[in-house]
Coordinates of N, CA and C in Angstrom, one line a residue:
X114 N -49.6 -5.4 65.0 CA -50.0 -6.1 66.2 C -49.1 -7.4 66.3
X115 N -49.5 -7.7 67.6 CA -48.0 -9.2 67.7 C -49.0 -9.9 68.9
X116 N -48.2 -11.3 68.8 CA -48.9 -12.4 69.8 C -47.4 -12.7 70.6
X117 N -47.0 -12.6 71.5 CA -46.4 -13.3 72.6 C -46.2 -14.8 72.2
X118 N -45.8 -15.3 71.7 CA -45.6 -17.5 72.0 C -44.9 -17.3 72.9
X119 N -43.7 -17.5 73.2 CA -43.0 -18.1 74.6 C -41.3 -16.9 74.4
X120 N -40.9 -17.6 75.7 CA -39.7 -17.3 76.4 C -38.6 -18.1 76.1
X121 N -38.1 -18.0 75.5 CA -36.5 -18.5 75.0 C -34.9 -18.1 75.4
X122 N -34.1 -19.3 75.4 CA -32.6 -19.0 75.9 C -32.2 -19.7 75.0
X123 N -30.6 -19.4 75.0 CA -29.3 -19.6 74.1 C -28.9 -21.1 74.9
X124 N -28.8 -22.3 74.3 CA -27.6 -23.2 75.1 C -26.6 -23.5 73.9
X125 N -25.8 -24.4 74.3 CA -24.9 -24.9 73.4 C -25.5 -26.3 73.1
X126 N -25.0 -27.2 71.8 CA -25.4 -27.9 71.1 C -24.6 -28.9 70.6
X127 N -23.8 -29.6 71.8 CA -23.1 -30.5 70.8 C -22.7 -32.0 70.7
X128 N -21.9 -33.0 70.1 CA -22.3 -34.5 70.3 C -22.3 -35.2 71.8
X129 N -23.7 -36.2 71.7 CA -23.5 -36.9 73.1 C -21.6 -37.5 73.4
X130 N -20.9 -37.5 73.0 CA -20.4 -38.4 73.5 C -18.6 -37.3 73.4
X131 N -19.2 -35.6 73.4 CA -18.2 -35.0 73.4 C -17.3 -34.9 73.9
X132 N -15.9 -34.7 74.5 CA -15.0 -35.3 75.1 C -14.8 -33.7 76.1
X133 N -15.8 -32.7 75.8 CA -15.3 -31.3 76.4 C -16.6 -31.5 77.7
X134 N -18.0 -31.8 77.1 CA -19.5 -31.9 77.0 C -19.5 -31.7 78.8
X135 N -18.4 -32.3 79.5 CA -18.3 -32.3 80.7 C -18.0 -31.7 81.5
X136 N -17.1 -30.8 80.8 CA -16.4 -29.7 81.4 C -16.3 -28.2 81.0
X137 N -17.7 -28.0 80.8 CA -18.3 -26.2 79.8 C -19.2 -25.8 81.4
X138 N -18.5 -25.7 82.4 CA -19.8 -24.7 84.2 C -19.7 -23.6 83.2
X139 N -18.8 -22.5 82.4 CA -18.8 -21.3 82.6 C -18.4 -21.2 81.3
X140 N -18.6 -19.9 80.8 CA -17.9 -19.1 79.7 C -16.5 -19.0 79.4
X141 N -15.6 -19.5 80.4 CA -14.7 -19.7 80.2 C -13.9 -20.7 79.7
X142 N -14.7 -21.6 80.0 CA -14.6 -23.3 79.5 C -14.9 -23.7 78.0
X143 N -15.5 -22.6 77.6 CA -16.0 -22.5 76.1 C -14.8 -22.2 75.4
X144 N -13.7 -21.6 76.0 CA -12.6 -21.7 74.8 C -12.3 -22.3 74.2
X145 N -12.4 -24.0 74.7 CA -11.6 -25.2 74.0 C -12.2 -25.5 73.0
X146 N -13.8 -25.1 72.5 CA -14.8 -25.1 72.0 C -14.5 -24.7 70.1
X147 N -14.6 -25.9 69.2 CA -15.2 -24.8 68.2 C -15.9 -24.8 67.3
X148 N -16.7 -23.8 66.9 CA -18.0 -23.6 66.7 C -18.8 -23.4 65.4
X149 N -19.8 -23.4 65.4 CA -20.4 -23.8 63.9 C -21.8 -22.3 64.5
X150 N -21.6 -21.3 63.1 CA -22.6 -20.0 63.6 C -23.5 -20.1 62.5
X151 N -24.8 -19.8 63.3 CA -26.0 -20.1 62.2 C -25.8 -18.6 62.1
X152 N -26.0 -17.9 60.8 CA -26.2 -16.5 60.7 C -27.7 -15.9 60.7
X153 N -28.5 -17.0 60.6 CA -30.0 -16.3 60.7 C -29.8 -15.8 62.1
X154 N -29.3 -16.0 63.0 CA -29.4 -15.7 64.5 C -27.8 -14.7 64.8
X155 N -28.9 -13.4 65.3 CA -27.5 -12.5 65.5 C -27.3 -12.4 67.1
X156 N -28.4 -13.3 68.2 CA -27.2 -12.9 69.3 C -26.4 -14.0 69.6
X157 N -26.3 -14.8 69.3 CA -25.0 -15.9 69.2 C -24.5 -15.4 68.9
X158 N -24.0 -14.9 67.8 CA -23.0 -14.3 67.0 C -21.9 -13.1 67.8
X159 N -23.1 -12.7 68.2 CA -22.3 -11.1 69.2 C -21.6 -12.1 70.5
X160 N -22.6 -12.8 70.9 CA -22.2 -13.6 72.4 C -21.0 -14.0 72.0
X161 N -20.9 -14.8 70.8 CA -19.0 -15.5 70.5 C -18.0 -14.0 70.5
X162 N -18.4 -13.1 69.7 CA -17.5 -12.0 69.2 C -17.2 -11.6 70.8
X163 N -18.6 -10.6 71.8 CA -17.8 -10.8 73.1 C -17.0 -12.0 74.1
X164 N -17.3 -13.0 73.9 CA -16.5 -13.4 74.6 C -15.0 -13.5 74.0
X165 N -14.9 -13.2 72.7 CA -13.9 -13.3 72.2 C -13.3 -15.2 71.8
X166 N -14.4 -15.6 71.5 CA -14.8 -16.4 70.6 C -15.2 -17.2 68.8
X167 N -14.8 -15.8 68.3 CA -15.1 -15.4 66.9 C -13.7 -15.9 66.3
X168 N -12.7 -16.0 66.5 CA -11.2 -17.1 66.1 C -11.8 -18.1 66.0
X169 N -13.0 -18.8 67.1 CA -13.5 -20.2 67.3 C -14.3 -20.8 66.5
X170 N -14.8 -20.2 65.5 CA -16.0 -20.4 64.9 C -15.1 -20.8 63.6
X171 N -15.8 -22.0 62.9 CA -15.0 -23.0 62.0 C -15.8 -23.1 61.0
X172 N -17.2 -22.8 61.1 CA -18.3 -23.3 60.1 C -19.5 -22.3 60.1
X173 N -19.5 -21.9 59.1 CA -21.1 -20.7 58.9 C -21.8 -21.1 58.2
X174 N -23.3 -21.2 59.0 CA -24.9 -21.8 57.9 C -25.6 -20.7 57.8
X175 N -26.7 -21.0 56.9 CA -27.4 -19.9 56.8 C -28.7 -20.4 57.9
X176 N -28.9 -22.0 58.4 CA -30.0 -21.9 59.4 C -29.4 -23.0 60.3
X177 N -30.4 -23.6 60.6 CA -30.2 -24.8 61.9 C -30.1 -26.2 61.7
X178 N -31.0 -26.1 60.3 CA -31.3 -27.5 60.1 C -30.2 -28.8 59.9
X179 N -29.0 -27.9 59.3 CA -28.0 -28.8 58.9 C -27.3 -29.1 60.0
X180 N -27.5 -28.5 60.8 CA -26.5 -28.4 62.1 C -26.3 -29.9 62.3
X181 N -27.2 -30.8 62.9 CA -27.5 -31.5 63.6 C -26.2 -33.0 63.1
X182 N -26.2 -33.0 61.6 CA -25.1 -34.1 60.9 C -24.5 -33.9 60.7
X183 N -24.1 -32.4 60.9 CA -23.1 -32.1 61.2 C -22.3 -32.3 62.7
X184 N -22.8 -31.9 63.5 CA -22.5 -32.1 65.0 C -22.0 -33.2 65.2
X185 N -23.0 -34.3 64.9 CA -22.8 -35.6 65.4 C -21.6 -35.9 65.0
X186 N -21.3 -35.6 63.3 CA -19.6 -36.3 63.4 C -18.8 -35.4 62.9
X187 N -18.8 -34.6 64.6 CA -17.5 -33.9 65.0 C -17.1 -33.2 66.0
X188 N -16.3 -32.2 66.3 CA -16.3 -31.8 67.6 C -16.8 -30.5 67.7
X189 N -17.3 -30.0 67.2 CA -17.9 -29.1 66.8 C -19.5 -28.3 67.4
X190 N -19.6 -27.4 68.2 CA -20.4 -27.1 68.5 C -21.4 -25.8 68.4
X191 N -22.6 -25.8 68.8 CA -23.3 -24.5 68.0 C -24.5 -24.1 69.3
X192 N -24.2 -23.0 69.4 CA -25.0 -21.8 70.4 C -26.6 -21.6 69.4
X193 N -27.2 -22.2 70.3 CA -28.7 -22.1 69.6 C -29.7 -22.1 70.8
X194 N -31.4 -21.7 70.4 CA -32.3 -21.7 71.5 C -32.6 -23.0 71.7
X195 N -32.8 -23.0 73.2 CA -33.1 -24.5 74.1 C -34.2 -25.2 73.2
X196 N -35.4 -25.0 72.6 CA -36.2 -25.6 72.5 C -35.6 -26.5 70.8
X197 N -35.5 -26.1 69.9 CA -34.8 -26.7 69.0 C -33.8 -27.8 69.1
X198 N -32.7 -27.3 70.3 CA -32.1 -27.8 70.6 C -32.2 -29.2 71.6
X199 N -33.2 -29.1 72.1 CA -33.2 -30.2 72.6 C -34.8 -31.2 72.0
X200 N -35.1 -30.5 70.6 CA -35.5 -31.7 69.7 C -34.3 -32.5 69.0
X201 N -33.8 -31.3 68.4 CA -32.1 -32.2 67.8 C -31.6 -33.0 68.8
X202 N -31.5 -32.9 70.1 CA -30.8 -33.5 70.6 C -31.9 -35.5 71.1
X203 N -33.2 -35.0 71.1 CA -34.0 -36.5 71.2 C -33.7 -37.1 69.6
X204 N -33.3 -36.5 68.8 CA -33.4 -37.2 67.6 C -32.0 -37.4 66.9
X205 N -31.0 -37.0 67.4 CA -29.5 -37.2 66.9 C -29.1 -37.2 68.5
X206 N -27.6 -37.9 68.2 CA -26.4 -38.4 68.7 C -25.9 -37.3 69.4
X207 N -27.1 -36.0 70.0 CA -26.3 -35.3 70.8 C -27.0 -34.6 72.0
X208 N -26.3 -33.8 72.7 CA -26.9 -33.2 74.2 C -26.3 -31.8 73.7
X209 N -27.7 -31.3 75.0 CA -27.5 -29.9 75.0 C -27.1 -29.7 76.4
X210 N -25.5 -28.5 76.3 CA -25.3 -28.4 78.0 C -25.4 -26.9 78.0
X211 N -26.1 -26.3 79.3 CA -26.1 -24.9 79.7 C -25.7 -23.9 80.4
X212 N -24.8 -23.7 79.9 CA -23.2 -22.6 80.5 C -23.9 -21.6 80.7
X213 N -23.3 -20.6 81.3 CA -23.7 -19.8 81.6 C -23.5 -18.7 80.4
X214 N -24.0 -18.2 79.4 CA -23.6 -18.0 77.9 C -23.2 -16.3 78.7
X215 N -24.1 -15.6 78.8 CA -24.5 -14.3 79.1 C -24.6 -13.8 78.2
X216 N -26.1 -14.6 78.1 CA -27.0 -14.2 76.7 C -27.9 -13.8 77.6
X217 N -29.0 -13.0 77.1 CA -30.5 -12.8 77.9 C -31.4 -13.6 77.5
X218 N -32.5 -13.7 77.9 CA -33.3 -14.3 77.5 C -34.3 -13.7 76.3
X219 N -34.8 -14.3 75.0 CA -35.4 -13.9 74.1 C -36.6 -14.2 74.2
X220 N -37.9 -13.2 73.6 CA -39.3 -13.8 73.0 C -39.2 -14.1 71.7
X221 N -40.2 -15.2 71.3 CA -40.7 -15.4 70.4 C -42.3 -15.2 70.1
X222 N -42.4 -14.3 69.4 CA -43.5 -13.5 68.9 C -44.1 -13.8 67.1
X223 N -45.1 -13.1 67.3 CA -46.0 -13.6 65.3 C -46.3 -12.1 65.5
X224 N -45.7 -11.3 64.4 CA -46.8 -10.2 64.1 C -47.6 -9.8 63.0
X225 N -48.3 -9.0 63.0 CA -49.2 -9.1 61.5 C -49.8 -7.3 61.8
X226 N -49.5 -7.0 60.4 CA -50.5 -5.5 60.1 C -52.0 -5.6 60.9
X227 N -52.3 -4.5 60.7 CA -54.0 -4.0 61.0 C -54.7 -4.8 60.0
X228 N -54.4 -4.7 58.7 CA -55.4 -4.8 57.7 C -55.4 -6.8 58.0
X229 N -54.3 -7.2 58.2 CA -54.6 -8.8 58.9 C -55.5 -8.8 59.9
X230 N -55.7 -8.2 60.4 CA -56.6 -8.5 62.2 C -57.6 -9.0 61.9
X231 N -58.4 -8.9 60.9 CA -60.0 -9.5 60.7 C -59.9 -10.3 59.7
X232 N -58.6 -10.7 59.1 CA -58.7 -11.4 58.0 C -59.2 -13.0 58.7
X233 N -60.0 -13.6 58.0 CA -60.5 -15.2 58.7 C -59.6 -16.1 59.0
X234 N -58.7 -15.9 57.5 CA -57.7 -16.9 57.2 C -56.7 -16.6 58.3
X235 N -56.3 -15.4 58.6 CA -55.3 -15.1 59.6 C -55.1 -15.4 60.3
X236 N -56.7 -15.0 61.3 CA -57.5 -15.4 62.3 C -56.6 -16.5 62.9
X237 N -57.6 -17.3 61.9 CA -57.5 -19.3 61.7 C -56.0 -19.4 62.3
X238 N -55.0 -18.9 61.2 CA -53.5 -19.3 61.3 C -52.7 -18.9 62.9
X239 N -53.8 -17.7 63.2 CA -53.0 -16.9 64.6 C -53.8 -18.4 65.9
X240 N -54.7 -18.3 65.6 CA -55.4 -19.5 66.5 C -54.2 -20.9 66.6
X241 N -53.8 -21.3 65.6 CA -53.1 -22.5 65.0 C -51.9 -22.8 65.7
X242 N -51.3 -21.5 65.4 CA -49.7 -20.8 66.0 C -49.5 -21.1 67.4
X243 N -50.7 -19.8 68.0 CA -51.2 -20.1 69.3 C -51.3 -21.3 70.3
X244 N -52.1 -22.0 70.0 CA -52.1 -23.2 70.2 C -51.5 -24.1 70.3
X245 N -50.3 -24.5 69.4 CA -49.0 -25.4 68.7 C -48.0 -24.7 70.1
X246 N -48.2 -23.3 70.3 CA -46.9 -22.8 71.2 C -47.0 -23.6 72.3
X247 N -48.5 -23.8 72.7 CA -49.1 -23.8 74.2 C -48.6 -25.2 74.4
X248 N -48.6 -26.6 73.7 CA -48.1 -27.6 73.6 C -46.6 -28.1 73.8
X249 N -46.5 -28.9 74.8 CA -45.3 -28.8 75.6 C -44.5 -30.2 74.7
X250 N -45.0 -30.8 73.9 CA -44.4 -31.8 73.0 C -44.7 -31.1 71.7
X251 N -43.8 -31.5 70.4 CA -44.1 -31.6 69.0 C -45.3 -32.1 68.3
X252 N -46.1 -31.2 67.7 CA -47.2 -31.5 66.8 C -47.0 -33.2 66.0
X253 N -47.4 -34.3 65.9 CA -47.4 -34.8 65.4 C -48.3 -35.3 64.6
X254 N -49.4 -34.8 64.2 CA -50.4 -34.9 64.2 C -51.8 -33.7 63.7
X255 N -52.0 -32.8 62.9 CA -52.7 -31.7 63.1 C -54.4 -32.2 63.5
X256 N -54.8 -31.9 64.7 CA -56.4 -32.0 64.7 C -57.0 -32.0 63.6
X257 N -58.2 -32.6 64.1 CA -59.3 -32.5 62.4 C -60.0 -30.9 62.4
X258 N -59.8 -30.3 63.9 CA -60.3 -29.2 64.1 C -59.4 -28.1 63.6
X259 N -58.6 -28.4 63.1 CA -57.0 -27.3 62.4 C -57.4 -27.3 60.9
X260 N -58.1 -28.4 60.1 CA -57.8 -28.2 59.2 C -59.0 -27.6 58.0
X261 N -58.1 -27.4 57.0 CA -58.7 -26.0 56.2 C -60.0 -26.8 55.4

């Protein structure tokens, strides 16, 4: 079984004060670009290889998290989903700009077996999940009604 959370897209990811940051309207503009590939995420990856992009790419992570101090001091940029990206971006030295990648758009989904469906604890956690998606700011905080 699966739950729907939301609708996601690809932008780029890189320092406020980049010297390119200005001049990325199009996929084409992305040449001057070069790039840092999270590998947990395989449609970036294809998006750079088609555009023929994959010469560009200078730095491989295994996630996101490091990205962000990295970015800031350098020129260096990374194709990631908007919502992450523009928490990194309220909390480090950088902006997110939105080229036209010709990526599609992705879901983000939770699934869980049958034998999970009735489990309480699941329940609880699918309720939790749920909820957290529906919220248009960052959790800061868990309700007294969330907790175990």
């Amino acid at each position: 079984e699966q739950l729907h959370l939301l609708d996601e897209r690809y932008v780029v990811l890189l320092r406020h004060d980049h010297p390119l940051a200005d001049s990325l309207p199009d996929r084409a503009a992305l040449q001057a670009l070069d790039f840092v590939l999270v590998a947990s995420h395989v449609e970036p990856a294809k998006a750079l290889r088609l555009l023929g992009l994959e010469p560009r790419i200078r730095l491989t992570l295994p996630h996101f998290h490091v990205a962000p101090s990295i970015l800031e001091s350098s020129d260096l940029a990374v194709v990631m989903p908007r919502r992450p990206a523009l928490r990194f971006a309220a909390r480090h030295a950088l902006q997110v700009v939105e080229p036209d990648l010709g990526l599609p758009p992705f879901s983000v989904s939770i699934h869980w077996t049958w034998r999970a469906a009735s489990d309480p604890g699941h329940q609880w956690l699918r309720s939790v999940v749920r909820a957290m998606s529906r919220m248009s700011t960052p959790l800061k905080k868990m309700p007294e009604r969330w907790a175990c």
